[in-house]
Amino acid sequence: QKVCWILTEALLSQINRRKVIMANVMLFYVGAVLFCNGLWLLGQIEDKEIKVIDTFVGGLGLVIVLLLLLAGTPGDFKLAAQLLLFAFTYLWVAWNRVTEADGRGLGWFCLFVAVTAIPTGYIVQQGATTTFGVWLAIDWYAWGILWFMFFLLLVMKKEIAKLTGWVTLLQGIFTAWLPGFLLLEGFIS
């Protein structure tokens, strides 16, 4: 019975480690998609090309979410819901490039993401016990601001495309790619 318990604990530990790595991979590629979408908003990437990275990262997010949902713990469901906020955004951007939609529907979804991200940042901040935990809370606040900018750009038709492009590009580097890279390389945990 003790051997069975030890094997179960080892298996659960390995599963949890894999889930963390999957989330880190997603964070790394969110950095890539935000960076590229920032360049796209700045007119440096064409509509025909941007749908490739958006489809890839959105699809990657969906695969990771499905794997998390199969794991079946409440923490997995929460992480899956959070990842879907972003995966669905990228898939919607790609869809809009294919269909040439004006983006208003996506803009309203971005408002939903923004009003979800801000309280998530607060919750993460309250539970932060490490430097990375604080960084992650700041990331959630930053994502809330960025997704609100997408809402302003797409729904309210504010003339902020260039500013939004730069904010997107910089957030891609500092809120996603850099922490994703550092987590994957084991420099932070």
mmCIF file of C-alpha atoms in Angstrom:
data_model
loop_
_atom_site.group_PDB
_atom_site.id
_atom_site.type_symbol
_atom_site.label_atom_id
_atom_site.label_comp_id
_atom_site.label_asym_id
_atom_site.label_seq_id
_atom_site.Cartn_x
_atom_site.Cartn_y
_atom_site.Cartn_z
ATOM 1 C CA GLN A 1 0.000 0.000 0.000
ATOM 2 C CA LYS A 2 2.872 2.365 0.816
ATOM 3 C CA VAL A 3 4.545 1.578 -2.526
ATOM 4 C CA CYS A 4 1.277 2.357 -4.326
ATOM 5 C CA TRP A 5 1.014 5.704 -2.471
ATOM 6 C CA ILE A 6 4.633 6.608 -3.348
ATOM 7 C CA LEU A 7 4.062 5.747 -7.025
ATOM 8 C CA THR A 8 0.847 7.792 -7.073
ATOM 9 C CA GLU A 9 2.618 10.786 -5.510
ATOM 10 C CA ALA A 10 5.464 10.513 -8.030
ATOM 11 C CA LEU A 11 3.005 10.327 -10.925
ATOM 12 C CA LEU A 12 1.025 13.336 -9.658
ATOM 13 C CA SER A 13 4.239 15.298 -9.202
ATOM 14 C CA GLN A 14 5.291 14.530 -12.777
ATOM 15 C CA ILE A 15 1.844 15.498 -14.116
ATOM 16 C CA ASN A 16 1.958 18.811 -12.204
ATOM 17 C CA ARG A 17 5.449 19.513 -13.549
ATOM 18 C CA ARG A 18 4.223 18.908 -17.104
ATOM 19 C CA LYS A 19 1.255 21.260 -16.598
ATOM 20 C CA VAL A 20 3.593 24.012 -15.422
ATOM 21 C CA ILE A 21 5.852 23.460 -18.435
ATOM 22 C CA MET A 22 2.834 23.591 -20.788
ATOM 23 C CA ALA A 23 1.767 26.920 -19.254
ATOM 24 C CA ASN A 24 5.335 28.225 -19.621
ATOM 25 C CA VAL A 25 5.417 27.187 -23.288
ATOM 26 C CA MET A 26 2.149 29.047 -23.832
ATOM 27 C CA LEU A 27 3.528 32.157 -22.112
ATOM 28 C CA PHE A 28 6.624 32.029 -24.327
ATOM 29 C CA TYR A 29 4.534 31.892 -27.505
ATOM 30 C CA VAL A 30 2.133 34.557 -26.259
ATOM 31 C CA GLY A 31 5.243 36.738 -26.242
ATOM 32 C CA ALA A 32 5.819 35.898 -29.895
ATOM 33 C CA VAL A 33 2.223 36.559 -30.934
ATOM 34 C CA LEU A 34 2.012 39.855 -29.033
ATOM 35 C CA PHE A 35 5.333 40.982 -30.495
ATOM 36 C CA CYS A 36 4.184 40.134 -34.031
ATOM 37 C CA ASN A 37 0.720 41.642 -33.514
ATOM 38 C CA GLY A 38 2.404 44.813 -32.287
ATOM 39 C CA LEU A 39 4.452 44.923 -35.485
ATOM 40 C CA TRP A 40 1.264 44.255 -37.464
ATOM 41 C CA LEU A 41 -0.513 47.190 -35.794
ATOM 42 C CA LEU A 42 2.512 49.334 -36.659
ATOM 43 C CA GLY A 43 2.175 48.327 -40.320
ATOM 44 C CA GLN A 44 5.288 46.125 -40.391
ATOM 45 C CA ILE A 45 3.490 42.814 -41.059
ATOM 46 C CA GLU A 46 0.697 42.252 -43.605
ATOM 47 C CA ASP A 47 -2.763 40.890 -42.830
ATOM 48 C CA LYS A 48 -1.992 37.792 -44.914
ATOM 49 C CA GLU A 49 0.956 36.920 -42.680
ATOM 50 C CA ILE A 50 -0.283 37.772 -39.194
ATOM 51 C CA LYS A 51 -2.956 35.086 -39.299
ATOM 52 C CA VAL A 52 -0.226 32.407 -39.276
ATOM 53 C CA ILE A 53 1.167 33.249 -35.807
ATOM 54 C CA ASP A 54 -2.315 34.012 -34.430
ATOM 55 C CA THR A 55 -3.655 30.653 -35.631
ATOM 56 C CA PHE A 56 -0.611 28.795 -34.316
ATOM 57 C CA VAL A 57 -0.637 30.351 -30.838
ATOM 58 C CA GLY A 58 -4.436 30.202 -30.577
ATOM 59 C CA GLY A 59 -4.335 26.529 -31.583
ATOM 60 C CA LEU A 60 -1.491 25.814 -29.168
ATOM 61 C CA GLY A 61 -3.558 27.416 -26.428
ATOM 62 C CA LEU A 62 -6.541 25.233 -27.268
ATOM 63 C CA VAL A 63 -4.421 22.060 -27.136
ATOM 64 C CA ILE A 64 -2.952 23.067 -23.751
ATOM 65 C CA VAL A 65 -6.425 23.908 -22.441
ATOM 66 C CA LEU A 66 -7.766 20.510 -23.529
ATOM 67 C CA LEU A 67 -4.868 18.761 -21.790
ATOM 68 C CA LEU A 68 -5.502 20.787 -18.620
ATOM 69 C CA LEU A 69 -9.203 19.990 -18.702
ATOM 70 C CA LEU A 70 -8.395 16.293 -18.996
ATOM 71 C CA ALA A 71 -6.313 16.581 -15.804
ATOM 72 C CA GLY A 72 -9.498 17.589 -14.048
ATOM 73 C CA THR A 73 -8.496 19.568 -10.931
ATOM 74 C CA PRO A 74 -10.098 22.919 -9.992
ATOM 75 C CA GLY A 75 -6.739 24.655 -10.449
ATOM 76 C CA ASP A 76 -6.506 23.185 -13.941
ATOM 77 C CA PHE A 77 -9.981 24.487 -14.815
ATOM 78 C CA LYS A 78 -9.064 27.978 -13.611
ATOM 79 C CA LEU A 79 -5.822 28.014 -15.621
ATOM 80 C CA ALA A 80 -7.682 26.642 -18.654
ATOM 81 C CA ALA A 81 -10.264 29.429 -18.434
ATOM 82 C CA GLN A 82 -7.507 32.036 -18.174
ATOM 83 C CA LEU A 83 -5.572 30.609 -21.124
ATOM 84 C CA LEU A 84 -8.737 30.531 -23.224
ATOM 85 C CA LEU A 85 -9.097 34.307 -22.819
ATOM 86 C CA PHE A 86 -5.917 34.699 -24.829
ATOM 87 C CA ALA A 87 -6.084 31.675 -27.141
ATOM 88 C CA PHE A 88 -9.551 32.729 -28.286
ATOM 89 C CA THR A 89 -8.353 36.302 -28.870
ATOM 90 C CA TYR A 90 -5.602 35.108 -31.222
ATOM 91 C CA LEU A 91 -7.911 32.747 -33.095
ATOM 92 C CA TRP A 92 -10.409 35.596 -33.495
ATOM 93 C CA VAL A 93 -7.707 37.921 -34.859
ATOM 94 C CA ALA A 94 -6.787 35.240 -37.420
ATOM 95 C CA TRP A 95 -10.452 34.704 -38.308
ATOM 96 C CA ASN A 96 -10.938 38.429 -38.829
ATOM 97 C CA ARG A 97 -7.965 38.505 -41.195
ATOM 98 C CA VAL A 98 -9.454 35.630 -43.209
ATOM 99 C CA THR A 99 -12.994 37.061 -43.313
ATOM 100 C CA GLU A 100 -11.970 40.736 -43.428
ATOM 101 C CA ALA A 101 -14.313 41.477 -40.502
ATOM 102 C CA ASP A 102 -14.087 44.949 -38.963
ATOM 103 C CA GLY A 103 -13.149 43.643 -35.513
ATOM 104 C CA ARG A 104 -16.000 45.065 -33.437
ATOM 105 C CA GLY A 105 -17.001 41.641 -32.107
ATOM 106 C CA LEU A 106 -13.393 40.970 -31.163
ATOM 107 C CA GLY A 107 -13.274 44.395 -29.543
ATOM 108 C CA TRP A 108 -16.204 43.582 -27.292
ATOM 109 C CA PHE A 109 -14.556 40.283 -26.350
ATOM 110 C CA CYS A 110 -11.396 42.272 -25.530
ATOM 111 C CA LEU A 111 -13.458 44.338 -23.078
ATOM 112 C CA PHE A 112 -14.538 41.078 -21.429
ATOM 113 C CA VAL A 113 -10.875 40.013 -21.209
ATOM 114 C CA ALA A 114 -9.892 43.396 -19.752
ATOM 115 C CA VAL A 115 -12.524 43.332 -17.016
ATOM 116 C CA THR A 116 -11.478 39.771 -16.180
ATOM 117 C CA ALA A 117 -7.736 40.511 -16.163
ATOM 118 C CA ILE A 118 -7.819 43.384 -13.671
ATOM 119 C CA PRO A 119 -9.415 41.453 -10.770
ATOM 120 C CA THR A 120 -7.266 38.446 -11.699
ATOM 121 C CA GLY A 121 -4.219 40.674 -11.236
ATOM 122 C CA TYR A 122 -5.498 41.661 -7.799
ATOM 123 C CA ILE A 123 -6.110 38.022 -6.803
ATOM 124 C CA VAL A 124 -2.639 37.004 -8.020
ATOM 125 C CA GLN A 125 -1.117 39.983 -6.183
ATOM 126 C CA GLN A 126 -2.821 38.986 -2.921
ATOM 127 C CA GLY A 127 -1.359 35.482 -3.161
ATOM 128 C CA ALA A 128 2.088 36.505 -4.425
ATOM 129 C CA THR A 129 4.901 35.180 -2.246
ATOM 130 C CA THR A 130 7.736 35.415 -4.766
ATOM 131 C CA THR A 131 9.158 38.004 -7.127
ATOM 132 C CA PHE A 132 7.662 36.067 -10.020
ATOM 133 C CA GLY A 133 4.249 36.115 -8.306
ATOM 134 C CA VAL A 134 4.418 39.911 -8.110
ATOM 135 C CA TRP A 135 5.607 40.048 -11.736
ATOM 136 C CA LEU A 136 2.676 37.857 -12.779
ATOM 137 C CA ALA A 137 0.221 40.151 -10.970
ATOM 138 C CA ILE A 138 1.695 43.144 -12.803
ATOM 139 C CA ASP A 139 1.378 41.175 -16.053
ATOM 140 C CA TRP A 140 -2.337 40.632 -15.458
ATOM 141 C CA TYR A 141 -2.838 44.364 -14.832
ATOM 142 C CA ALA A 142 -0.834 45.155 -17.974
ATOM 143 C CA TRP A 143 -2.869 42.675 -20.040
ATOM 144 C CA GLY A 144 -6.069 44.253 -18.709
ATOM 145 C CA ILE A 145 -4.891 47.658 -19.896
ATOM 146 C CA LEU A 146 -3.780 46.297 -23.283
ATOM 147 C CA TRP A 147 -7.008 44.427 -23.950
ATOM 148 C CA PHE A 148 -8.922 47.599 -22.967
ATOM 149 C CA MET A 149 -6.840 49.446 -25.558
ATOM 150 C CA PHE A 150 -7.913 46.828 -28.125
ATOM 151 C CA PHE A 151 -11.536 47.561 -27.148
ATOM 152 C CA LEU A 152 -10.972 51.304 -27.594
ATOM 153 C CA LEU A 153 -9.310 50.724 -30.960
ATOM 154 C CA LEU A 154 -11.802 48.218 -32.382
ATOM 155 C CA VAL A 155 -15.142 49.276 -30.897
ATOM 156 C CA MET A 156 -14.785 52.918 -29.945
ATOM 157 C CA LYS A 157 -12.654 53.570 -33.062
ATOM 158 C CA LYS A 158 -10.104 55.642 -31.119
ATOM 159 C CA GLU A 159 -7.080 56.673 -33.173
ATOM 160 C CA ILE A 160 -4.597 54.746 -31.040
ATOM 161 C CA ALA A 161 -3.341 52.086 -33.459
ATOM 162 C CA LYS A 162 0.295 53.212 -33.275
ATOM 163 C CA LEU A 163 0.276 53.519 -29.466
ATOM 164 C CA THR A 164 -1.518 50.165 -29.156
ATOM 165 C CA GLY A 165 1.031 48.614 -31.514
ATOM 166 C CA TRP A 166 3.951 49.763 -29.358
ATOM 167 C CA VAL A 167 2.256 48.716 -26.111
ATOM 168 C CA THR A 168 1.455 45.303 -27.638
ATOM 169 C CA LEU A 169 5.019 44.815 -28.866
ATOM 170 C CA LEU A 170 6.575 45.827 -25.523
ATOM 171 C CA GLN A 171 4.123 43.742 -23.505
ATOM 172 C CA GLY A 172 4.944 40.790 -25.753
ATOM 173 C CA ILE A 173 8.547 41.098 -24.659
ATOM 174 C CA PHE A 174 8.170 41.965 -20.971
ATOM 175 C CA THR A 175 4.957 40.246 -19.863
ATOM 176 C CA ALA A 176 5.169 37.042 -21.875
ATOM 177 C CA TRP A 177 8.334 36.233 -23.835
ATOM 178 C CA LEU A 178 10.844 37.189 -21.123
ATOM 179 C CA PRO A 179 9.098 35.416 -18.231
ATOM 180 C CA GLY A 180 8.276 32.465 -20.504
ATOM 181 C CA PHE A 181 11.907 32.209 -21.583
ATOM 182 C CA LEU A 182 13.214 32.528 -18.003
ATOM 183 C CA LEU A 183 10.751 29.901 -16.769
ATOM 184 C CA LEU A 184 11.579 27.455 -19.566
ATOM 185 C CA GLU A 185 15.313 27.906 -18.960
ATOM 186 C CA GLY A 186 14.852 27.375 -15.220
ATOM 187 C CA PHE A 187 16.151 30.804 -14.194
ATOM 188 C CA ILE A 188 12.914 31.455 -12.295
ATOM 189 C CA SER A 189 10.234 29.117 -11.029
#
